[in-house]
Amino acid sequence: MNTFKQLLLTWGVVSMLSGCSLLEVKLESGIEPLPQEQLSMRVFTREYSSTFFAGVEQTADTIANQAKGDNAQILQIKSHSLLWKIHAEQTMGNSIFQVSPVAAMIDTWAFTAQMAQFFESGKGQDLFGDATRLAVTTSLQLLDDYQKRMRGLMTDSAFADNQAFISQYVAANPLFDLQFSRTSAFSDWLLYKKIGEFDAVTTFGSVPEVMTDMSDRMAMLAAQTPKILGWKAEFFALHSNINSDEIKQTLASISDTSAKFQQLMAQSPEMMASLAVDLRTELSPLLEKLDASAAKNLAQLSVERQALETMVTRERVALEQMVNRERQAVAQDVDTLVQRTVEQTFAQISALIKSLILYIILFLLVVFFAPLGLGVWLGKRMASKPRLHANKG
């Protein structure tokens, strides 16, 4: 009998669990993935970075190789081309790799438009002389390419609205030099759209999306950092105090003097001793100056080499610190997500156990107490019938 009751109870519990939809366990992680539109913005914006870097580098190298004028003008054009590559790629990296895909999209669009305006009609229209037209053409092509990508992601009205904001922002925030000092356009875009800061970014994406974002950042740093350090070293070398023209000019003067001396010796051997003394008197100060200049330049070169090594070391340390900060931030985010998932899981399990206990109690009431009450009622009913018949008799 006890075995039969246990089987009956087990069957009842299983039936209730399978038939009650309220007991379905749904474990929610609490993390919302990025909307498909924002994912597309992130993908297209980061794909555009390769086009931007290649366009700037090729045009800057072409301008440097075709530089014309005297030595000072050529040096200035080469310096400007290096600064363009360095700061354009650094600024673009900061714009593209923002947390919010919408912020990255808007800021990348704004910087590309600012750079085009800078070379076309702003402070940079004379930086490369006649070759500035190449920078203008490349900047406008890069802007047009980015706008074509964004047009495919938006409705016509949304694209026109964002384009109007970009034009307004560029007019109010022009670039002044090749340092490309600027602030993010996202805050101004929020004001333009009348969107609150807390409503602008509602999710950072799921864990796989966050890890993919970190992987893209590391890949970009690994690809761009060596190039930028190399350009900085090249710019530093261009502006060092070593003047090769002065050395060449001094050596040419010595060669001419020696040739004239040999010619004079052939014509007048008797004047050799007197000319030798005069030549030694004339050349001694020049040679001493050359020795002093060479020693000074070598000392300056050593100082500059040490400064370059210090700069490279500082850049490497800064890169390692940034990578460590990003890694710690990702680890902290993962720990937070795991803790939140565990808490929600235990909350759901607690609710399930409470509901299960309630249904077990209801089942016990129906199975045991309902038949008992029915039996008592039937017993009373059957006992009352003989009394009725006796009274009638």
mmCIF file of N, CA and C in Angstrom, residues 72-156:
data_model
loop_
_atom_site.group_PDB
_atom_site.id
_atom_site.type_symbol
_atom_site.label_atom_id
_atom_site.label_comp_id
_atom_site.label_asym_id
_atom_site.label_seq_id
_atom_site.Cartn_x
_atom_site.Cartn_y
_atom_site.Cartn_z
ATOM 1 N N ALA A 72 65.156 73.486 -47.965
ATOM 2 C CA ALA A 72 64.246 73.820 -46.867
ATOM 3 C C ALA A 72 62.798 73.485 -47.235
ATOM 4 N N GLN A 73 62.413 73.783 -48.469
ATOM 5 C CA GLN A 73 61.038 73.485 -48.901
ATOM 6 C C GLN A 73 60.789 71.983 -48.962
ATOM 7 N N ILE A 74 61.775 71.238 -49.496
ATOM 8 C CA ILE A 74 61.625 69.783 -49.570
ATOM 9 C C ILE A 74 61.530 69.181 -48.176
ATOM 10 N N LEU A 75 62.383 69.680 -47.258
ATOM 11 C CA LEU A 75 62.338 69.187 -45.879
ATOM 12 C C LEU A 75 60.981 69.470 -45.241
ATOM 13 N N GLN A 76 60.421 70.646 -45.491
ATOM 14 C CA GLN A 76 59.130 71.002 -44.911
ATOM 15 C C GLN A 76 58.018 70.109 -45.453
ATOM 16 N N ILE A 77 58.020 69.859 -46.762
ATOM 17 C CA ILE A 77 56.974 69.016 -47.365
ATOM 18 C C ILE A 77 57.078 67.587 -46.839
ATOM 19 N N LYS A 78 58.296 67.059 -46.735
ATOM 20 C CA LYS A 78 58.452 65.700 -46.207
ATOM 21 C C LYS A 78 58.002 65.628 -44.749
ATOM 22 N N SER A 79 58.312 66.662 -43.971
ATOM 23 C CA SER A 79 57.879 66.683 -42.568
ATOM 24 C C SER A 79 56.359 66.710 -42.465
ATOM 25 N N HIS A 80 55.725 67.526 -43.291
ATOM 26 C CA HIS A 80 54.256 67.607 -43.271
ATOM 27 C C HIS A 80 53.621 66.288 -43.693
ATOM 28 N N SER A 81 54.210 65.612 -44.677
ATOM 29 C CA SER A 81 53.647 64.326 -45.110
ATOM 30 C C SER A 81 53.742 63.286 -43.992
ATOM 31 N N LEU A 82 54.855 63.291 -43.243
ATOM 32 C CA LEU A 82 54.977 62.363 -42.112
ATOM 33 C C LEU A 82 53.970 62.693 -41.010
ATOM 34 N N LEU A 83 53.808 63.978 -40.696
ATOM 35 C CA LEU A 83 52.840 64.377 -39.670
ATOM 36 C C LEU A 83 51.419 64.020 -40.081
ATOM 37 N N TRP A 84 51.117 64.142 -41.361
ATOM 38 C CA TRP A 84 49.779 63.784 -41.839
ATOM 39 C C TRP A 84 49.521 62.298 -41.581
ATOM 40 N N LYS A 85 50.467 61.446 -41.950
ATOM 41 C CA LYS A 85 50.260 60.012 -41.737
ATOM 42 C C LYS A 85 50.142 59.681 -40.250
ATOM 43 N N ILE A 86 51.016 60.274 -39.447
ATOM 44 C CA ILE A 86 51.028 59.941 -38.003
ATOM 45 C C ILE A 86 49.717 60.324 -37.339
ATOM 46 N N HIS A 87 49.327 61.586 -37.470
ATOM 47 C CA HIS A 87 48.174 62.081 -36.716
ATOM 48 C C HIS A 87 46.842 61.662 -37.342
ATOM 49 N N ALA A 88 46.803 61.507 -38.658
ATOM 50 C CA ALA A 88 45.556 61.053 -39.288
ATOM 51 C C ALA A 88 45.224 59.634 -38.839
ATOM 52 N N GLU A 89 46.213 58.755 -38.799
ATOM 53 C CA GLU A 89 45.932 57.380 -38.433
ATOM 54 C C GLU A 89 45.686 57.220 -36.932
ATOM 55 N N GLN A 90 46.381 58.005 -36.132
ATOM 56 C CA GLN A 90 46.102 57.958 -34.693
ATOM 57 C C GLN A 90 44.687 58.458 -34.403
ATOM 58 N N THR A 91 44.299 59.568 -35.015
ATOM 59 C CA THR A 91 42.961 60.126 -34.768
ATOM 60 C C THR A 91 41.881 59.196 -35.291
ATOM 61 N N MET A 92 42.097 58.599 -36.457
ATOM 62 C CA MET A 92 41.103 57.667 -37.000
ATOM 63 C C MET A 92 40.960 56.450 -36.102
ATOM 64 N N GLY A 93 42.078 55.947 -35.551
ATOM 65 C CA GLY A 93 41.985 54.810 -34.631
ATOM 66 C C GLY A 93 41.163 55.141 -33.398
ATOM 67 N N ASN A 94 41.365 56.354 -32.854
ATOM 68 C CA ASN A 94 40.568 56.766 -31.690
ATOM 69 C C ASN A 94 39.089 56.912 -32.041
ATOM 70 N N SER A 95 38.787 57.327 -33.254
ATOM 71 C CA SER A 95 37.391 57.522 -33.660
ATOM 72 C C SER A 95 36.688 56.194 -33.896
ATOM 73 N N ILE A 96 37.368 55.261 -34.544
ATOM 74 C CA ILE A 96 36.735 53.999 -34.934
ATOM 75 C C ILE A 96 36.495 53.099 -33.725
ATOM 76 N N PHE A 97 37.474 53.000 -32.840
ATOM 77 C CA PHE A 97 37.374 52.037 -31.743
ATOM 78 C C PHE A 97 36.783 52.681 -30.500
ATOM 79 N N GLN A 98 35.551 53.153 -30.624
ATOM 80 C CA GLN A 98 34.791 53.612 -29.480
ATOM 81 C C GLN A 98 33.844 52.496 -29.031
ATOM 82 N N VAL A 99 33.351 52.617 -27.804
ATOM 83 C CA VAL A 99 32.524 51.551 -27.243
ATOM 84 C C VAL A 99 31.228 51.401 -28.020
ATOM 85 N N SER A 100 30.589 52.513 -28.318
ATOM 86 C CA SER A 100 29.308 52.485 -29.019
ATOM 87 C C SER A 100 29.533 52.506 -30.525
ATOM 88 N N PRO A 101 28.938 51.567 -31.283
ATOM 89 C CA PRO A 101 29.064 51.608 -32.741
ATOM 90 C C PRO A 101 28.502 52.889 -33.341
ATOM 91 N N VAL A 102 27.442 53.440 -32.732
ATOM 92 C CA VAL A 102 26.867 54.686 -33.249
ATOM 93 C C VAL A 102 27.849 55.830 -33.059
ATOM 94 N N ALA A 103 28.491 55.897 -31.883
ATOM 95 C CA ALA A 103 29.479 56.946 -31.636
ATOM 96 C C ALA A 103 30.651 56.821 -32.595
ATOM 97 N N ALA A 104 31.115 55.590 -32.831
ATOM 98 C CA ALA A 104 32.223 55.386 -33.769
ATOM 99 C C ALA A 104 31.830 55.810 -35.177
ATOM 100 N N MET A 105 30.615 55.481 -35.588
ATOM 101 C CA MET A 105 30.154 55.843 -36.923
ATOM 102 C C MET A 105 30.102 57.355 -37.107
ATOM 103 N N ILE A 106 29.516 58.064 -36.139
ATOM 104 C CA ILE A 106 29.376 59.513 -36.235
ATOM 105 C C ILE A 106 30.737 60.199 -36.180
ATOM 106 N N ASP A 107 31.600 59.781 -35.259
ATOM 107 C CA ASP A 107 32.894 60.445 -35.084
ATOM 108 C C ASP A 107 33.819 60.187 -36.273
ATOM 109 N N THR A 108 33.780 58.988 -36.836
ATOM 110 C CA THR A 108 34.586 58.697 -38.027
ATOM 111 C C THR A 108 34.126 59.542 -39.202
ATOM 112 N N TRP A 109 32.833 59.656 -39.361
ATOM 113 C CA TRP A 109 32.272 60.485 -40.429
ATOM 114 C C TRP A 109 32.701 61.946 -40.234
ATOM 115 N N ALA A 110 32.608 62.431 -39.014
ATOM 116 C CA ALA A 110 32.938 63.829 -38.739
ATOM 117 C C ALA A 110 34.424 64.104 -38.983
ATOM 118 N N PHE A 111 35.313 63.214 -38.538
ATOM 119 C CA PHE A 111 36.748 63.456 -38.737
ATOM 120 C C PHE A 111 37.121 63.404 -40.214
ATOM 121 N N THR A 112 36.547 62.460 -40.958
ATOM 122 C CA THR A 112 36.843 62.390 -42.384
ATOM 123 C C THR A 112 36.414 63.676 -43.090
ATOM 124 N N ALA A 113 35.242 64.192 -42.721
ATOM 125 C CA ALA A 113 34.774 65.446 -43.311
ATOM 126 C C ALA A 113 35.640 66.617 -42.871
ATOM 127 N N GLN A 114 36.080 66.633 -41.620
ATOM 128 C CA GLN A 114 36.957 67.709 -41.140
ATOM 129 C C GLN A 114 38.286 67.713 -41.898
ATOM 130 N N MET A 115 38.844 66.537 -42.148
ATOM 131 C CA MET A 115 40.120 66.464 -42.864
ATOM 132 C C MET A 115 39.971 66.948 -44.302
ATOM 133 N N ALA A 116 38.859 66.592 -44.951
ATOM 134 C CA ALA A 116 38.618 67.065 -46.313
ATOM 135 C C ALA A 116 38.507 68.589 -46.343
ATOM 136 N N GLN A 117 37.784 69.163 -45.382
ATOM 137 C CA GLN A 117 37.645 70.626 -45.328
ATOM 138 C C GLN A 117 38.979 71.294 -45.003
ATOM 139 N N PHE A 118 39.802 70.646 -44.184
ATOM 140 C CA PHE A 118 41.102 71.196 -43.787
ATOM 141 C C PHE A 118 42.013 71.399 -45.001
ATOM 142 N N PHE A 119 42.057 70.400 -45.898
ATOM 143 C CA PHE A 119 42.920 70.522 -47.069
ATOM 144 C C PHE A 119 42.269 71.303 -48.207
ATOM 145 N N GLU A 120 40.943 71.250 -48.292
ATOM 146 C CA GLU A 120 40.277 71.894 -49.429
ATOM 147 C C GLU A 120 40.156 73.402 -49.256
ATOM 148 N N SER A 121 39.747 73.864 -48.099
ATOM 149 C CA SER A 121 39.510 75.306 -47.927
ATOM 150 C C SER A 121 39.943 75.825 -46.566
ATOM 151 N N GLY A 122 40.574 74.980 -45.741
ATOM 152 C CA GLY A 122 40.951 75.399 -44.400
ATOM 153 C C GLY A 122 42.414 75.761 -44.286
ATOM 154 N N LYS A 123 42.945 75.540 -43.082
ATOM 155 C CA LYS A 123 44.324 75.933 -42.788
ATOM 156 C C LYS A 123 45.361 75.096 -43.530
ATOM 157 N N GLY A 124 44.969 73.959 -44.071
ATOM 158 C CA GLY A 124 45.953 73.088 -44.714
ATOM 159 C C GLY A 124 46.008 73.175 -46.213
ATOM 160 N N GLN A 125 45.380 74.165 -46.818
ATOM 161 C CA GLN A 125 45.319 74.224 -48.282
ATOM 162 C C GLN A 125 46.659 74.594 -48.923
ATOM 163 N N ASP A 126 47.648 75.048 -48.135
ATOM 164 C CA ASP A 126 48.966 75.395 -48.677
ATOM 165 C C ASP A 126 50.088 74.581 -48.053
ATOM 166 N N LEU A 127 49.773 73.514 -47.319
ATOM 167 C CA LEU A 127 50.808 72.766 -46.609
ATOM 168 C C LEU A 127 51.797 72.083 -47.543
ATOM 169 N N PHE A 128 51.311 71.566 -48.664
ATOM 170 C CA PHE A 128 52.162 70.824 -49.585
ATOM 171 C C PHE A 128 52.425 71.580 -50.885
ATOM 172 N N GLY A 129 52.163 72.862 -50.900
ATOM 173 C CA GLY A 129 52.360 73.626 -52.119
ATOM 174 C C GLY A 129 51.383 73.184 -53.203
ATOM 175 N N ASP A 130 51.902 73.011 -54.426
ATOM 176 C CA ASP A 130 51.046 72.560 -55.534
ATOM 177 C C ASP A 130 50.532 71.144 -55.329
ATOM 178 N N ALA A 131 51.252 70.352 -54.544
ATOM 179 C CA ALA A 131 50.846 68.957 -54.319
ATOM 180 C C ALA A 131 49.676 68.833 -53.347
ATOM 181 N N THR A 132 49.216 69.943 -52.783
ATOM 182 C CA THR A 132 48.066 69.884 -51.872
ATOM 183 C C THR A 132 46.825 69.353 -52.577
ATOM 184 N N ARG A 133 46.765 69.549 -53.886
ATOM 185 C CA ARG A 133 45.604 69.051 -54.639
ATOM 186 C C ARG A 133 45.478 67.529 -54.504
ATOM 187 N N LEU A 134 46.617 66.824 -54.373
ATOM 188 C CA LEU A 134 46.552 65.374 -54.179
ATOM 189 C C LEU A 134 45.910 65.038 -52.834
ATOM 190 N N ALA A 135 46.267 65.797 -51.800
ATOM 191 C CA ALA A 135 45.656 65.570 -50.484
ATOM 192 C C ALA A 135 44.169 65.892 -50.520
ATOM 193 N N VAL A 136 43.781 66.953 -51.234
ATOM 194 C CA VAL A 136 42.368 67.315 -51.345
ATOM 195 C C VAL A 136 41.590 66.200 -52.047
ATOM 196 N N THR A 137 42.150 65.719 -53.172
ATOM 197 C CA THR A 137 41.463 64.663 -53.941
ATOM 198 C C THR A 137 41.284 63.402 -53.102
ATOM 199 N N THR A 138 42.346 62.992 -52.409
ATOM 200 C CA THR A 138 42.258 61.778 -51.583
ATOM 201 C C THR A 138 41.262 61.954 -50.438
ATOM 202 N N SER A 139 41.285 63.106 -49.776
ATOM 203 C CA SER A 139 40.372 63.332 -48.647
ATOM 204 C C SER A 139 38.916 63.317 -49.092
ATOM 205 N N LEU A 140 38.633 63.938 -50.230
ATOM 206 C CA LEU A 140 37.258 63.949 -50.734
ATOM 207 C C LEU A 140 36.824 62.549 -51.158
ATOM 208 N N GLN A 141 37.737 61.772 -51.759
ATOM 209 C CA GLN A 141 37.402 60.396 -52.136
ATOM 210 C C GLN A 141 37.124 59.541 -50.908
ATOM 211 N N LEU A 142 37.921 59.717 -49.857
ATOM 212 C CA LEU A 142 37.689 58.960 -48.622
ATOM 213 C C LEU A 142 36.346 59.328 -47.998
ATOM 214 N N LEU A 143 35.998 60.608 -48.001
ATOM 215 C CA LEU A 143 34.704 61.044 -47.463
ATOM 216 C C LEU A 143 33.561 60.478 -48.284
ATOM 217 N N ASP A 144 33.695 60.516 -49.614
ATOM 218 C CA ASP A 144 32.634 59.987 -50.472
ATOM 219 C C ASP A 144 32.473 58.481 -50.282
ATOM 220 N N ASP A 145 33.587 57.766 -50.123
ATOM 221 C CA ASP A 145 33.512 56.316 -49.909
ATOM 222 C C ASP A 145 32.802 55.991 -48.601
ATOM 223 N N TYR A 146 33.097 56.742 -47.545
ATOM 224 C CA TYR A 146 32.452 56.477 -46.255
ATOM 225 C C TYR A 146 30.956 56.797 -46.322
ATOM 226 N N GLN A 147 30.589 57.878 -46.976
ATOM 227 C CA GLN A 147 29.172 58.237 -47.077
ATOM 228 C C GLN A 147 28.401 57.203 -47.889
ATOM 229 N N LYS A 148 29.029 56.619 -48.900
ATOM 230 C CA LYS A 148 28.354 55.558 -49.654
ATOM 231 C C LYS A 148 28.096 54.348 -48.763
ATOM 232 N N ARG A 149 29.059 54.016 -47.898
ATOM 233 C CA ARG A 149 28.859 52.892 -46.979
ATOM 234 C C ARG A 149 27.703 53.174 -46.018
ATOM 235 N N MET A 150 27.641 54.385 -45.476
ATOM 236 C CA MET A 150 26.604 54.728 -44.512
ATOM 237 C C MET A 150 25.238 54.857 -45.175
ATOM 238 N N ARG A 151 25.210 55.272 -46.442
ATOM 239 C CA ARG A 151 23.923 55.399 -47.138
ATOM 240 C C ARG A 151 23.227 54.046 -47.253
ATOM 241 N N GLY A 152 24.022 52.986 -47.379
ATOM 242 C CA GLY A 152 23.426 51.653 -47.475
ATOM 243 C C GLY A 152 22.883 51.131 -46.164
ATOM 244 N N LEU A 153 23.231 51.776 -45.038
ATOM 245 C CA LEU A 153 22.770 51.314 -43.727
ATOM 246 C C LEU A 153 21.587 52.106 -43.198
ATOM 247 N N MET A 154 21.239 53.219 -43.845
ATOM 248 C CA MET A 154 20.218 54.111 -43.311
ATOM 249 C C MET A 154 19.142 54.376 -44.354
ATOM 250 N N THR A 155 18.016 54.826 -43.858
ATOM 251 C CA THR A 155 16.992 55.331 -44.764
ATOM 252 C C THR A 155 17.454 56.674 -45.335
ATOM 253 N N ASP A 156 16.810 57.097 -46.406
ATOM 254 C CA ASP A 156 17.202 58.354 -47.035
ATOM 255 C C ASP A 156 17.043 59.535 -46.086
#
